[in-house]
Amino acid sequence: KVKVYDVEFEEEEIYTIVGSTEADPDENKISNESPIGMALIGKKVGDTVFVDAPAGAIELKILEISK
């Protein structure tokens, strides 16, 4: 689980990174193969990532990582 701060929308989100067969965007379960999933994997708390998503560029700051 990764808690992030969406800079554009000024809100926090918690994503659970799962395999592609378990992904369910309605439950904030994102695939490790999705643009956001790939951007978050391997990062640490305090990092800011920029994601080229289908809806446009997203800037996320990593606030917390848990299992």
mmCIF file of N, CA and C in Angstrom:
data_model
loop_
_atom_site.group_PDB
_atom_site.id
_atom_site.type_symbol
_atom_site.label_atom_id
_atom_site.label_comp_id
_atom_site.label_asym_id
_atom_site.label_seq_id
_atom_site.Cartn_x
_atom_site.Cartn_y
_atom_site.Cartn_z
ATOM 1 N N LYS A 1 0.846 -1.180 0.000
ATOM 2 C CA LYS A 1 0.000 0.000 0.000
ATOM 3 C C LYS A 1 0.884 1.233 0.000
ATOM 4 N N VAL A 2 0.475 2.201 -0.787
ATOM 5 C CA VAL A 2 1.231 3.436 -0.891
ATOM 6 C C VAL A 2 0.268 4.609 -0.705
ATOM 7 N N LYS A 3 0.550 5.460 0.281
ATOM 8 C CA LYS A 3 -0.247 6.673 0.471
ATOM 9 C C LYS A 3 0.492 7.797 -0.249
ATOM 10 N N VAL A 4 -0.232 8.471 -1.136
ATOM 11 C CA VAL A 4 0.371 9.541 -1.923
ATOM 12 C C VAL A 4 -0.451 10.814 -1.801
ATOM 13 N N TYR A 5 0.201 11.920 -2.103
ATOM 14 C CA TYR A 5 -0.468 13.221 -2.155
ATOM 15 C C TYR A 5 -0.486 13.656 -3.613
ATOM 16 N N ASP A 6 -1.684 13.858 -4.162
ATOM 17 C CA ASP A 6 -1.841 14.316 -5.534
ATOM 18 C C ASP A 6 -1.733 15.838 -5.520
ATOM 19 N N VAL A 7 -0.654 16.347 -6.105
ATOM 20 C CA VAL A 7 -0.359 17.778 -6.047
ATOM 21 C C VAL A 7 -1.431 18.593 -6.761
ATOM 22 N N GLU A 8 -1.880 18.157 -7.926
ATOM 23 C CA GLU A 8 -2.863 18.922 -8.700
ATOM 24 C C GLU A 8 -4.203 19.040 -7.970
ATOM 25 N N PHE A 9 -4.686 17.914 -7.438
ATOM 26 C CA PHE A 9 -6.006 17.902 -6.801
ATOM 27 C C PHE A 9 -5.953 18.157 -5.295
ATOM 28 N N GLU A 10 -4.732 18.300 -4.763
ATOM 29 C CA GLU A 10 -4.519 18.577 -3.342
ATOM 30 C C GLU A 10 -5.282 17.601 -2.456
ATOM 31 N N GLU A 11 -5.098 16.299 -2.745
ATOM 32 C CA GLU A 11 -5.757 15.282 -1.933
ATOM 33 C C GLU A 11 -4.861 14.063 -1.790
ATOM 34 N N GLU A 12 -5.115 13.315 -0.720
ATOM 35 C CA GLU A 12 -4.366 12.090 -0.473
ATOM 36 C C GLU A 12 -5.150 10.901 -1.003
ATOM 37 N N GLU A 13 -4.413 9.922 -1.513
ATOM 38 C CA GLU A 13 -4.998 8.667 -1.995
ATOM 39 C C GLU A 13 -4.146 7.535 -1.446
ATOM 40 N N ILE A 14 -4.772 6.393 -1.225
ATOM 41 C CA ILE A 14 -4.027 5.189 -0.849
ATOM 42 C C ILE A 14 -4.247 4.169 -1.956
ATOM 43 N N TYR A 15 -3.149 3.740 -2.562
ATOM 44 C CA TYR A 15 -3.200 2.736 -3.618
ATOM 45 C C TYR A 15 -2.622 1.433 -3.104
ATOM 46 N N THR A 16 -3.259 0.336 -3.464
ATOM 47 C CA THR A 16 -2.701 -0.985 -3.220
ATOM 48 C C THR A 16 -2.192 -1.480 -4.562
ATOM 49 N N ILE A 17 -0.902 -1.777 -4.634
ATOM 50 C CA ILE A 17 -0.315 -2.240 -5.892
ATOM 51 C C ILE A 17 -0.434 -3.761 -5.931
ATOM 52 N N VAL A 18 -1.099 -4.260 -6.971
ATOM 53 C CA VAL A 18 -1.380 -5.690 -7.108
ATOM 54 C C VAL A 18 -0.992 -6.150 -8.512
ATOM 55 N N GLY A 19 -1.088 -7.447 -8.742
ATOM 56 C CA GLY A 19 -0.868 -7.984 -10.076
ATOM 57 C C GLY A 19 -1.992 -7.562 -11.007
ATOM 58 N N SER A 20 -1.765 -7.663 -12.293
ATOM 59 C CA SER A 20 -2.737 -7.157 -13.265
ATOM 60 C C SER A 20 -4.095 -7.861 -13.172
ATOM 61 N N THR A 21 -4.121 -9.128 -12.766
ATOM 62 C CA THR A 21 -5.400 -9.837 -12.691
ATOM 63 C C THR A 21 -6.224 -9.415 -11.471
ATOM 64 N N GLU A 22 -5.581 -8.808 -10.461
ATOM 65 C CA GLU A 22 -6.278 -8.387 -9.248
ATOM 66 C C GLU A 22 -6.676 -6.912 -9.277
ATOM 67 N N ALA A 23 -6.252 -6.184 -10.291
ATOM 68 C CA ALA A 23 -6.485 -4.739 -10.339
ATOM 69 C C ALA A 23 -7.978 -4.416 -10.322
ATOM 70 N N ASP A 24 -8.341 -3.394 -9.539
ATOM 71 C CA ASP A 24 -9.718 -2.927 -9.454
ATOM 72 C C ASP A 24 -9.675 -1.435 -9.102
ATOM 73 N N PRO A 25 -9.693 -0.577 -10.122
ATOM 74 C CA PRO A 25 -9.563 0.861 -9.871
ATOM 75 C C PRO A 25 -10.616 1.419 -8.908
ATOM 76 N N ASP A 26 -11.805 0.823 -8.886
ATOM 77 C CA ASP A 26 -12.854 1.303 -7.978
ATOM 78 C C ASP A 26 -12.463 1.122 -6.510
ATOM 79 N N GLU A 27 -11.582 0.161 -6.235
ATOM 80 C CA GLU A 27 -11.111 -0.087 -4.870
ATOM 81 C C GLU A 27 -9.686 0.414 -4.664
ATOM 82 N N ASN A 28 -9.203 1.247 -5.591
ATOM 83 C CA ASN A 28 -7.833 1.779 -5.573
ATOM 84 C C ASN A 28 -6.776 0.679 -5.597
ATOM 85 N N LYS A 29 -7.120 -0.459 -6.202
ATOM 86 C CA LYS A 29 -6.143 -1.521 -6.426
ATOM 87 C C LYS A 29 -5.613 -1.334 -7.843
ATOM 88 N N ILE A 30 -4.344 -0.919 -7.936
ATOM 89 C CA ILE A 30 -3.774 -0.639 -9.244
ATOM 90 C C ILE A 30 -2.731 -1.685 -9.609
ATOM 91 N N SER A 31 -2.660 -1.969 -10.875
ATOM 92 C CA SER A 31 -1.734 -2.976 -11.382
ATOM 93 C C SER A 31 -0.299 -2.479 -11.294
ATOM 94 N N ASN A 32 0.605 -3.421 -11.027
ATOM 95 C CA ASN A 32 2.030 -3.093 -11.039
ATOM 96 C C ASN A 32 2.494 -2.750 -12.455
ATOM 97 N N GLU A 33 1.667 -3.045 -13.462
ATOM 98 C CA GLU A 33 2.002 -2.751 -14.856
ATOM 99 C C GLU A 33 1.358 -1.444 -15.337
ATOM 100 N N SER A 34 0.531 -0.815 -14.486
ATOM 101 C CA SER A 34 -0.111 0.444 -14.866
ATOM 102 C C SER A 34 0.917 1.576 -14.786
ATOM 103 N N PRO A 35 0.641 2.707 -15.455
ATOM 104 C CA PRO A 35 1.600 3.824 -15.378
ATOM 105 C C PRO A 35 1.893 4.269 -13.947
ATOM 106 N N ILE A 36 0.864 4.374 -13.107
ATOM 107 C CA ILE A 36 1.087 4.797 -11.717
ATOM 108 C C ILE A 36 1.835 3.708 -10.951
ATOM 109 N N GLY A 37 1.418 2.460 -11.109
ATOM 110 C CA GLY A 37 2.090 1.355 -10.431
ATOM 111 C C GLY A 37 3.567 1.292 -10.756
ATOM 112 N N MET A 38 3.891 1.393 -12.049
ATOM 113 C CA MET A 38 5.301 1.335 -12.467
ATOM 114 C C MET A 38 6.093 2.520 -11.907
ATOM 115 N N ALA A 39 5.464 3.692 -11.830
ATOM 116 C CA ALA A 39 6.165 4.874 -11.319
ATOM 117 C C ALA A 39 6.452 4.762 -9.825
ATOM 118 N N LEU A 40 5.550 4.102 -9.079
ATOM 119 C CA LEU A 40 5.703 4.017 -7.628
ATOM 120 C C LEU A 40 6.655 2.918 -7.170
ATOM 121 N N ILE A 41 6.733 1.830 -7.925
ATOM 122 C CA ILE A 41 7.568 0.699 -7.504
ATOM 123 C C ILE A 41 9.037 1.126 -7.423
ATOM 124 N N GLY A 42 9.644 0.794 -6.297
ATOM 125 C CA GLY A 42 11.057 1.088 -6.097
ATOM 126 C C GLY A 42 11.333 2.459 -5.497
ATOM 127 N N LYS A 43 10.307 3.246 -5.283
ATOM 128 C CA LYS A 43 10.492 4.578 -4.706
ATOM 129 C C LYS A 43 10.358 4.509 -3.185
ATOM 130 N N LYS A 44 10.726 5.613 -2.526
ATOM 131 C CA LYS A 44 10.656 5.641 -1.061
ATOM 132 C C LYS A 44 9.866 6.855 -0.585
ATOM 133 N N VAL A 45 9.531 6.849 0.702
ATOM 134 C CA VAL A 45 8.781 7.948 1.301
ATOM 135 C C VAL A 45 9.548 9.255 1.084
ATOM 136 N N GLY A 46 8.817 10.280 0.663
ATOM 137 C CA GLY A 46 9.431 11.580 0.400
ATOM 138 C C GLY A 46 9.708 11.820 -1.070
ATOM 139 N N ASP A 47 9.756 10.743 -1.864
ATOM 140 C CA ASP A 47 9.988 10.891 -3.306
ATOM 141 C C ASP A 47 8.763 11.501 -3.979
ATOM 142 N N THR A 48 8.992 12.237 -5.042
ATOM 143 C CA THR A 48 7.910 12.743 -5.886
ATOM 144 C C THR A 48 8.061 12.081 -7.244
ATOM 145 N N VAL A 49 6.964 11.543 -7.751
ATOM 146 C CA VAL A 49 6.995 10.883 -9.057
ATOM 147 C C VAL A 49 6.071 11.625 -10.012
ATOM 148 N N PHE A 50 6.438 11.592 -11.279
ATOM 149 C CA PHE A 50 5.624 12.182 -12.335
ATOM 150 C C PHE A 50 5.169 11.058 -13.240
ATOM 151 N N VAL A 51 3.860 10.966 -13.441
ATOM 152 C CA VAL A 51 3.287 9.856 -14.190
ATOM 153 C C VAL A 51 2.617 10.383 -15.449
ATOM 154 N N ASP A 52 2.963 9.782 -16.584
ATOM 155 C CA ASP A 52 2.276 10.075 -17.843
ATOM 156 C C ASP A 52 1.102 9.125 -17.943
ATOM 157 N N ALA A 53 -0.042 9.534 -17.469
ATOM 158 C CA ALA A 53 -1.238 8.689 -17.475
ATOM 159 C C ALA A 53 -2.118 9.070 -18.664
ATOM 160 N N PRO A 54 -3.041 8.185 -19.035
ATOM 161 C CA PRO A 54 -3.945 8.498 -20.151
ATOM 162 C C PRO A 54 -4.711 9.809 -19.952
ATOM 163 N N ALA A 55 -5.008 10.162 -18.696
ATOM 164 C CA ALA A 55 -5.767 11.386 -18.424
ATOM 165 C C ALA A 55 -4.873 12.623 -18.372
ATOM 166 N N GLY A 56 -3.571 12.445 -18.536
ATOM 167 C CA GLY A 56 -2.627 13.559 -18.470
ATOM 168 C C GLY A 56 -1.558 13.323 -17.420
ATOM 169 N N ALA A 57 -0.650 14.281 -17.279
ATOM 170 C CA ALA A 57 0.461 14.149 -16.333
ATOM 171 C C ALA A 57 -0.041 14.271 -14.895
ATOM 172 N N ILE A 58 0.513 13.422 -14.027
ATOM 173 C CA ILE A 58 0.134 13.406 -12.613
ATOM 174 C C ILE A 58 1.408 13.534 -11.790
ATOM 175 N N GLU A 59 1.372 14.403 -10.770
ATOM 176 C CA GLU A 59 2.494 14.545 -9.845
ATOM 177 C C GLU A 59 2.052 14.022 -8.486
ATOM 178 N N LEU A 60 2.755 12.998 -8.007
ATOM 179 C CA LEU A 60 2.409 12.375 -6.732
ATOM 180 C C LEU A 60 3.604 12.408 -5.787
ATOM 181 N N LYS A 61 3.353 12.790 -4.543
ATOM 182 C CA LYS A 61 4.396 12.737 -3.506
ATOM 183 C C LYS A 61 4.084 11.560 -2.613
ATOM 184 N N ILE A 62 5.078 10.706 -2.379
ATOM 185 C CA ILE A 62 4.885 9.514 -1.561
ATOM 186 C C ILE A 62 4.954 9.892 -0.079
ATOM 187 N N LEU A 63 3.847 9.635 0.631
ATOM 188 C CA LEU A 63 3.761 9.989 2.051
ATOM 189 C C LEU A 63 4.042 8.813 2.965
ATOM 190 N N GLU A 64 3.647 7.614 2.543
ATOM 191 C CA GLU A 64 3.737 6.448 3.423
ATOM 192 C C GLU A 64 3.712 5.179 2.573
ATOM 193 N N ILE A 65 4.469 4.190 3.013
ATOM 194 C CA ILE A 65 4.466 2.881 2.351
ATOM 195 C C ILE A 65 4.241 1.822 3.430
ATOM 196 N N SER A 66 3.288 0.927 3.191
ATOM 197 C CA SER A 66 3.018 -0.151 4.156
ATOM 198 C C SER A 66 2.647 -1.416 3.402
ATOM 199 N N LYS A 67 2.514 -2.511 4.159
ATOM 200 C CA LYS A 67 2.134 -3.786 3.535
ATOM 201 C C LYS A 67 0.753 -4.191 3.949
#
